[in-house]
mmCIF file of C-alpha atoms and ligand atoms in Angstrom:
data_model
loop_
_atom_site.group_PDB
_atom_site.id
_atom_site.type_symbol
_atom_site.label_atom_id
_atom_site.label_comp_id
_atom_site.label_asym_id
_atom_site.label_seq_id
_atom_site.Cartn_x
_atom_site.Cartn_y
_atom_site.Cartn_z
ATOM 1 C CA GLU A 1 -5.573 2.715 -19.989
ATOM 2 C CA ALA A 2 -6.272 3.046 -16.405
ATOM 3 C CA LEU A 3 -4.996 0.156 -14.205
ATOM 4 C CA ILE A 4 -7.144 0.979 -11.775
ATOM 5 C CA ARG A 5 -10.916 2.841 -12.264
ATOM 6 C CA PHE A 6 -12.908 4.453 -10.044
ATOM 7 C CA ASP A 7 -16.602 4.337 -11.592
ATOM 8 C CA GLY A 8 -19.270 6.413 -9.874
ATOM 9 C CA VAL A 9 -18.586 4.638 -6.653
ATOM 10 C CA GLY A 10 -19.763 5.761 -3.233
ATOM 11 C CA MET A 11 -20.323 4.343 -0.301
ATOM 12 C CA THR A 12 -22.935 4.993 3.039
ATOM 13 C CA TYR A 13 -22.000 3.069 6.315
ATOM 14 C CA ALA A 14 -25.010 1.913 7.257
ATOM 15 C CA ASP A 15 -24.929 4.242 9.996
ATOM 16 C CA GLY A 16 -25.912 7.005 7.353
ATOM 17 C CA THR A 17 -22.866 7.811 7.218
ATOM 18 C CA VAL A 18 -21.623 8.800 3.858
ATOM 19 C CA ALA A 19 -18.176 8.362 3.193
ATOM 20 C CA VAL A 20 -17.511 8.515 0.139
ATOM 21 C CA ASP A 21 -20.105 10.798 -2.626
ATOM 22 C CA HIS A 22 -20.250 9.797 -6.409
ATOM 23 C CA LEU A 23 -16.352 9.421 -7.553
ATOM 24 C CA ASP A 24 -14.974 9.067 -10.745
ATOM 25 C CA LEU A 25 -10.903 8.343 -10.784
ATOM 26 C CA ASP A 26 -8.878 6.906 -12.394
ATOM 27 C CA VAL A 27 -5.072 5.454 -11.587
ATOM 28 C CA ALA A 28 -2.479 4.706 -14.585
ATOM 29 C CA ALA A 29 -0.371 1.951 -14.221
ATOM 30 C CA HIS A 30 2.841 2.389 -13.500
ATOM 31 C CA GLU A 31 1.354 5.781 -11.333
ATOM 32 C CA LEU A 32 1.949 6.921 -7.723
ATOM 33 C CA LEU A 33 -0.977 8.425 -7.044
ATOM 34 C CA THR A 34 -1.344 10.352 -3.276
ATOM 35 C CA LEU A 35 -4.761 10.186 -1.261
ATOM 36 C CA VAL A 36 -4.706 13.344 0.435
ATOM 37 C CA GLY A 37 -7.330 15.044 2.926
ATOM 38 C CA PRO A 38 -8.592 15.904 6.138
ATOM 39 C CA SER A 39 -9.314 12.471 8.864
ATOM 40 C CA GLY A 40 -13.030 11.107 7.746
ATOM 41 C CA SER A 41 -13.220 12.296 3.982
ATOM 42 C CA GLY A 42 -13.150 8.894 2.871
ATOM 43 C CA LYS A 43 -9.459 8.063 2.513
ATOM 44 C CA SER A 44 -9.250 4.433 3.604
ATOM 45 C CA THR A 45 -12.520 3.488 2.539
ATOM 46 C CA LEU A 46 -11.829 4.384 -0.872
ATOM 47 C CA LEU A 47 -8.366 2.609 -0.352
ATOM 48 C CA ARG A 48 -9.961 -0.317 0.417
ATOM 49 C CA MET A 49 -12.496 -0.686 -2.232
ATOM 50 C CA VAL A 50 -9.644 -1.806 -4.178
ATOM 51 C CA ASN A 51 -9.255 -4.975 -2.415
ATOM 52 C CA ARG A 52 -11.890 -5.359 -1.696
ATOM 53 C CA LEU A 53 -12.609 -4.961 2.239
ATOM 54 C CA VAL A 54 -15.166 -2.478 1.492
ATOM 55 C CA GLU A 55 -17.905 -3.063 -0.995
ATOM 56 C CA PRO A 56 -19.187 0.317 -2.387
ATOM 57 C CA THR A 57 -23.001 0.941 -2.034
ATOM 58 C CA ARG A 58 -22.222 2.611 -5.594
ATOM 59 C CA GLY A 59 -20.363 2.299 -8.514
ATOM 60 C CA ARG A 60 -17.739 -0.056 -8.961
ATOM 61 C CA VAL A 61 -13.763 -0.640 -9.085
ATOM 62 C CA LEU A 62 -12.471 -2.011 -12.100
ATOM 63 C CA LEU A 63 -9.134 -3.575 -12.160
ATOM 64 C CA GLU A 64 -7.452 -3.596 -15.851
ATOM 65 C CA GLY A 65 -10.985 -3.268 -16.577
ATOM 66 C CA GLU A 66 -12.743 -6.264 -14.562
ATOM 67 C CA ASP A 67 -14.862 -5.732 -12.003
ATOM 68 C CA VAL A 68 -12.614 -6.675 -8.675
ATOM 69 C CA ALA A 69 -16.662 -7.777 -7.238
ATOM 70 C CA ARG A 70 -16.232 -10.309 -9.652
ATOM 71 C CA VAL A 71 -12.653 -11.534 -8.995
ATOM 72 C CA ASP A 72 -12.599 -13.784 -6.415
ATOM 73 C CA ALA A 73 -11.344 -12.369 -3.510
ATOM 74 C CA ALA A 74 -8.639 -14.422 -2.396
ATOM 75 C CA ARG A 75 -7.407 -14.455 -6.237
ATOM 76 C CA LEU A 76 -7.399 -10.647 -6.326
ATOM 77 C CA ARG A 77 -5.750 -9.822 -2.799
ATOM 78 C CA ARG A 78 -2.365 -12.547 -4.553
ATOM 79 C CA GLY A 79 -1.733 -9.853 -7.293
ATOM 80 C CA ILE A 80 -2.154 -6.071 -5.076
ATOM 81 C CA GLY A 81 0.364 -5.365 -1.905
ATOM 82 C CA TYR A 82 -1.738 -3.809 1.160
ATOM 83 C CA VAL A 83 0.527 -1.754 3.853
ATOM 84 C CA ILE A 84 -0.792 -0.333 6.805
ATOM 85 C CA GLN A 85 0.217 2.176 9.930
ATOM 86 C CA ASP A 86 1.183 -0.117 11.865
ATOM 87 C CA VAL A 87 2.125 -3.125 9.446
ATOM 88 C CA GLY A 88 1.155 -6.230 11.486
ATOM 89 C CA LEU A 89 4.058 -8.148 11.743
ATOM 90 C CA PHE A 90 3.885 -12.009 13.587
ATOM 91 C CA PRO A 91 5.337 -11.312 16.793
ATOM 92 C CA HIS A 92 6.332 -14.808 17.529
ATOM 93 C CA ARG A 93 7.950 -14.884 14.038
ATOM 94 C CA THR A 94 11.323 -14.098 12.704
ATOM 95 C CA VAL A 95 11.311 -10.671 10.529
ATOM 96 C CA ALA A 96 13.068 -13.344 7.704
ATOM 97 C CA GLN A 97 9.716 -15.742 8.278
ATOM 98 C CA ASN A 98 7.373 -12.797 7.880
ATOM 99 C CA VAL A 99 8.154 -11.917 4.770
ATOM 100 C CA ALA A 100 8.108 -15.433 3.805
ATOM 101 C CA THR A 101 4.445 -16.169 5.299
ATOM 102 C CA VAL A 102 2.493 -14.566 2.445
ATOM 103 C CA PRO A 103 0.252 -16.918 -0.045
ATOM 104 C CA GLY A 104 2.096 -16.206 -3.035
ATOM 105 C CA LEU A 105 5.421 -17.684 -1.143
ATOM 106 C CA LEU A 106 4.068 -20.411 0.436
ATOM 107 C CA GLY A 107 4.509 -24.094 -1.335
ATOM 108 C CA TRP A 108 7.570 -22.463 -2.316
ATOM 109 C CA ASP A 109 11.392 -24.387 -1.158
ATOM 110 C CA ARG A 110 13.164 -23.408 1.375
ATOM 111 C CA ARG A 111 16.271 -22.167 -1.222
ATOM 112 C CA ARG A 112 14.485 -19.978 -3.599
ATOM 113 C CA THR A 113 12.431 -18.474 -0.285
ATOM 114 C CA ARG A 114 15.460 -17.742 1.464
ATOM 115 C CA GLU A 115 16.572 -16.298 -1.583
ATOM 116 C CA ARG A 116 13.717 -14.587 -1.988
ATOM 117 C CA VAL A 117 13.914 -13.171 1.398
ATOM 118 C CA ALA A 118 17.099 -12.391 1.032
ATOM 119 C CA GLU A 119 16.029 -10.734 -2.121
ATOM 120 C CA LEU A 120 12.839 -8.059 -0.603
ATOM 121 C CA LEU A 121 14.936 -7.549 2.566
ATOM 122 C CA THR A 122 18.033 -5.747 0.698
ATOM 123 C CA LEU A 123 15.578 -3.804 -1.310
ATOM 124 C CA VAL A 124 14.240 -1.968 1.301
ATOM 125 C CA ARG A 125 18.053 -1.523 2.737
ATOM 126 C CA LEU A 126 17.567 -3.746 5.450
ATOM 127 C CA ASP A 127 20.584 -6.699 5.522
ATOM 128 C CA PRO A 128 19.317 -10.294 5.678
ATOM 129 C CA ALA A 129 21.745 -11.464 7.644
ATOM 130 C CA VAL A 130 21.802 -8.661 10.748
ATOM 131 C CA HIS A 131 17.875 -8.045 10.299
ATOM 132 C CA GLY A 132 15.915 -11.357 8.792
ATOM 133 C CA PRO A 133 17.013 -13.202 12.299
ATOM 134 C CA ARG A 134 15.499 -10.794 14.524
ATOM 135 C CA TYR A 135 11.862 -10.475 15.134
ATOM 136 C CA PRO A 136 9.581 -7.798 14.973
ATOM 137 C CA HIS A 137 10.333 -5.902 18.616
ATOM 138 C CA GLU A 138 14.036 -6.146 17.841
ATOM 139 C CA LEU A 139 13.654 -3.431 15.198
ATOM 140 C CA SER A 140 13.209 0.244 15.160
ATOM 141 C CA GLY A 141 8.984 1.586 14.143
ATOM 142 C CA GLY A 142 10.806 2.655 10.207
ATOM 143 C CA GLN A 143 12.313 -0.828 10.133
ATOM 144 C CA ARG A 144 9.046 -2.561 11.136
ATOM 145 C CA GLN A 145 7.422 -0.657 8.183
ATOM 146 C CA ARG A 146 10.218 -1.365 5.416
ATOM 147 C CA VAL A 147 9.463 -5.187 6.502
ATOM 148 C CA GLY A 148 6.166 -4.375 6.105
ATOM 149 C CA VAL A 149 6.871 -3.014 2.629
ATOM 150 C CA ALA A 150 9.070 -5.982 1.821
ATOM 151 C CA ARG A 151 6.509 -8.284 2.292
ATOM 152 C CA ALA A 152 3.798 -6.333 0.300
ATOM 153 C CA LEU A 153 6.517 -6.847 -2.446
ATOM 154 C CA ALA A 154 6.715 -10.415 -1.732
ATOM 155 C CA THR A 155 4.585 -11.475 -4.137
ATOM 156 C CA HIS A 156 4.812 -8.893 -7.142
ATOM 157 C CA PRO A 157 1.826 -7.762 -6.987
ATOM 158 C CA LYS A 158 0.480 -4.878 -9.871
ATOM 159 C CA VAL A 159 -0.859 -2.111 -7.362
ATOM 160 C CA MET A 160 0.548 -1.561 -3.918
ATOM 161 C CA LEU A 161 -1.926 -0.186 -1.929
ATOM 162 C CA MET A 162 -0.925 1.922 1.236
ATOM 163 C CA ASP A 163 -2.342 3.505 4.220
ATOM 164 C CA GLU A 164 -0.824 6.164 5.741
ATOM 165 C CA PRO A 165 2.327 3.462 5.897
ATOM 166 C CA PHE A 166 4.946 5.767 6.964
ATOM 167 C CA GLY A 167 2.456 7.353 9.793
ATOM 168 C CA ALA A 168 4.335 5.495 12.963
ATOM 169 C CA VAL A 169 7.629 6.653 12.415
ATOM 170 C CA ASP A 170 9.445 9.610 13.489
ATOM 171 C CA PRO A 171 10.457 12.160 11.180
ATOM 172 C CA GLU A 172 13.673 11.193 10.158
ATOM 173 C CA GLY A 173 13.333 7.671 9.876
ATOM 174 C CA ARG A 174 10.164 8.867 7.743
ATOM 175 C CA ARG A 175 12.099 11.010 5.607
ATOM 176 C CA SER A 176 14.300 8.028 4.726
ATOM 177 C CA LEU A 177 11.127 6.010 3.920
ATOM 178 C CA GLN A 178 9.934 8.163 2.056
ATOM 179 C CA THR A 179 12.686 8.455 -0.485
ATOM 180 C CA GLU A 180 13.302 4.273 -0.175
ATOM 181 C CA PHE A 181 9.913 4.024 -1.775
ATOM 182 C CA ARG A 182 9.686 6.585 -4.235
ATOM 183 C CA ARG A 183 13.347 4.769 -4.507
ATOM 184 C CA ILE A 184 11.406 1.094 -4.629
ATOM 185 C CA HIS A 185 8.987 2.436 -7.110
ATOM 186 C CA ASP A 186 11.091 4.253 -9.536
ATOM 187 C CA GLU A 187 12.538 0.498 -9.814
ATOM 188 C CA LEU A 188 9.759 -1.438 -9.555
ATOM 189 C CA GLY A 189 7.440 0.424 -11.334
ATOM 190 C CA THR A 190 4.418 -0.624 -9.078
ATOM 191 C CA THR A 191 1.417 0.699 -9.462
ATOM 192 C CA VAL A 192 0.678 2.246 -5.959
ATOM 193 C CA VAL A 193 -2.345 3.851 -4.011
ATOM 194 C CA MET A 194 -1.179 5.542 -1.236
ATOM 195 C CA VAL A 195 -2.803 7.229 1.882
ATOM 196 C CA THR A 196 -1.499 9.781 4.154
ATOM 197 C CA HIS A 197 -3.082 13.219 5.849
ATOM 198 C CA ASP A 198 0.416 14.662 5.477
ATOM 199 C CA ILE A 199 0.338 17.249 2.690
ATOM 200 C CA ASP A 200 3.774 17.370 2.075
ATOM 201 C CA GLU A 201 4.421 13.840 1.818
ATOM 202 C CA ALA A 202 1.620 13.545 -0.817
ATOM 203 C CA VAL A 203 3.310 16.128 -3.102
ATOM 204 C CA LEU A 204 6.656 15.109 -2.395
ATOM 205 C CA LEU A 205 5.903 11.266 -3.679
ATOM 206 C CA GLY A 206 2.664 11.048 -5.886
ATOM 207 C CA ASP A 207 2.978 11.787 -9.801
ATOM 208 C CA ARG A 208 -0.486 13.291 -9.030
ATOM 209 C CA VAL A 209 -2.657 13.874 -5.482
ATOM 210 C CA ALA A 210 -5.759 13.462 -5.425
ATOM 211 C CA VAL A 211 -7.657 15.612 -2.929
ATOM 212 C CA LEU A 212 -10.226 14.799 -0.924
ATOM 213 C CA SER A 213 -12.696 17.092 1.693
ATOM 214 C CA GLN A 214 -15.359 15.729 4.680
ATOM 215 C CA GLY A 215 -17.568 13.610 3.023
ATOM 216 C CA GLY A 216 -15.258 11.661 0.310
ATOM 217 C CA ARG A 217 -15.439 14.684 -2.475
ATOM 218 C CA LEU A 218 -12.820 14.623 -4.568
ATOM 219 C CA GLU A 219 -11.449 18.364 -4.272
ATOM 220 C CA GLN A 220 -8.641 18.554 -7.361
ATOM 221 C CA LEU A 221 -6.746 16.135 -9.422
ATOM 222 C CA ALA A 222 -3.572 17.001 -10.006
ATOM 223 C CA PRO A 223 0.597 16.908 -10.511
ATOM 224 C CA PRO A 224 2.214 18.179 -7.241
ATOM 225 C CA ALA A 225 3.477 21.386 -8.519
ATOM 226 C CA VAL A 226 0.036 22.418 -9.094
ATOM 227 C CA VAL A 227 -1.542 21.431 -5.737
ATOM 228 C CA LEU A 228 1.571 23.419 -3.690
ATOM 229 C CA SER A 229 0.517 26.391 -5.638
ATOM 230 C CA ARG A 230 -2.684 26.515 -4.260
HETATM 231 P P1 ADP B 1 -10.081 9.221 6.746
HETATM 232 O O1 ADP B 1 -9.517 7.297 5.951
HETATM 233 O O2 ADP B 1 -9.576 9.947 5.371
HETATM 234 O O3 ADP B 1 -9.795 9.069 7.460
HETATM 235 P P2 ADP B 1 -12.177 7.079 6.046
HETATM 236 O O4 ADP B 1 -12.725 6.481 5.126
HETATM 237 O O5 ADP B 1 -11.683 6.654 7.077
HETATM 238 O O6 ADP B 1 -11.664 8.524 5.995
HETATM 239 O O7 ADP B 1 -13.709 7.282 7.186
HETATM 240 C C1 ADP B 1 -14.575 8.338 6.090
HETATM 241 C C2 ADP B 1 -15.991 8.080 6.956
HETATM 242 O O8 ADP B 1 -16.660 6.998 7.321
HETATM 243 C C3 ADP B 1 -15.937 8.934 8.188
HETATM 244 O O9 ADP B 1 -16.656 9.480 9.065
HETATM 245 C C4 ADP B 1 -15.464 7.876 9.050
HETATM 246 O O10 ADP B 1 -15.996 8.117 10.554
HETATM 247 C C5 ADP B 1 -16.917 7.010 8.456
HETATM 248 N N1 ADP B 1 -16.542 5.460 8.642
HETATM 249 C C6 ADP B 1 -15.660 4.658 8.235
HETATM 250 N N2 ADP B 1 -15.164 3.445 8.300
HETATM 251 C C7 ADP B 1 -16.808 3.019 8.809
HETATM 252 C C8 ADP B 1 -17.542 1.941 9.772
HETATM 253 N N3 ADP B 1 -17.271 1.063 9.140
HETATM 254 N N4 ADP B 1 -18.575 2.247 9.970
HETATM 255 C C9 ADP B 1 -19.441 3.852 10.076
HETATM 256 N N5 ADP B 1 -18.220 4.847 9.813
HETATM 257 C C10 ADP B 1 -17.472 4.883 9.653
HETATM 258 P P1 ADP B 2 12.714 -23.589 8.908
HETATM 259 O O1 ADP B 2 12.168 -23.494 9.897
HETATM 260 O O2 ADP B 2 12.270 -23.761 7.442
HETATM 261 O O3 ADP B 2 14.352 -23.822 8.685
HETATM 262 P P2 ADP B 2 12.937 -20.910 9.166
HETATM 263 O O4 ADP B 2 12.071 -21.301 9.762
HETATM 264 O O5 ADP B 2 14.490 -20.186 9.857
HETATM 265 O O6 ADP B 2 13.208 -22.131 8.506
HETATM 266 O O7 ADP B 2 12.713 -19.641 8.414
HETATM 267 C C1 ADP B 2 11.420 -19.663 7.547
HETATM 268 C C2 ADP B 2 11.429 -18.915 5.824
HETATM 269 O O8 ADP B 2 12.254 -18.271 6.061
HETATM 270 C C3 ADP B 2 12.567 -20.258 5.111
HETATM 271 O O9 ADP B 2 11.583 -20.439 3.693
HETATM 272 C C4 ADP B 2 13.861 -19.603 5.002
HETATM 273 O O10 ADP B 2 14.359 -19.846 4.065
HETATM 274 C C5 ADP B 2 13.434 -18.209 4.776
HETATM 275 N N1 ADP B 2 14.405 -17.629 6.172
HETATM 276 C C6 ADP B 2 14.634 -17.822 7.377
HETATM 277 N N2 ADP B 2 15.644 -17.178 7.436
HETATM 278 C C7 ADP B 2 16.713 -16.225 6.563
HETATM 279 C C8 ADP B 2 17.093 -15.496 6.268
HETATM 280 N N3 ADP B 2 18.380 -14.635 7.516
HETATM 281 N N4 ADP B 2 17.725 -14.314 5.739
HETATM 282 C C9 ADP B 2 16.685 -14.670 4.090
HETATM 283 N N5 ADP B 2 15.366 -15.815 3.614
HETATM 284 C C10 ADP B 2 15.891 -16.563 5.634
#
């Protein structure tokens, strides 16, 4: 039933920092799980175990029952969308080119790529004709994050990992991005694990909220209403 299973994972960095303590956590298929906690509580480390940017020092992460450590990393990452705070778009490529430049779309013919890119930009409420030809610096911060989301969705990933995806966006743009993203999630049913330090964002977006504390311990795992009423 769990799409992602953190099975007794722990991460102690080379300098002795315990980022994640012994932790068990299941993420259900189609769920949007938010990971919230103070800076340094191991949220990013935990997230990055899934796409193997971090190899845990104990335990294992299972994706659809398979230990990710045994899956070819490139193949693994093709099935996982990854969105970070400052999406890292190529500055000298247009928005459309940025979305088209993902491994999953390489080798597609031009017509099919164009259609897919237009579909993805529309999904995140950008206009392919208007925003497609622009360069990243010609967009607002919120629009750039939308492009990052579109790019991450390009290959129909089973899982989306998002690390403070809206963190650099002004409060107003942030609110509309949150609403949009919740809609996209409901529409596509992609399993999402989202890191945030903002408790309001965590309870607004999460089907369940995992609260981490210093030292990478899981304090609480509950639906938003329960977390709120604490
Ligand atoms: P969060 O995402 O909750 O802010 P992180 O997972 O980024 O937490 O970091 C958890 C802890 O691990 C912090 O104390 C951080 O300083 C430490 N840490 C993160 N990455 C490294 C690293 N590459 N080497 C050593 N310590 C690290
Ligand atoms: P090329 O260099 O092959 O003529 P571009 O560099 O203009 O193509 O664009 C790269 C990719 O992005 C192409 O696959 C193209 O189909 C797609 N693309 C370019 N502009 C748009 C747009 N406005 N809407 C959707 N897709 C676009």
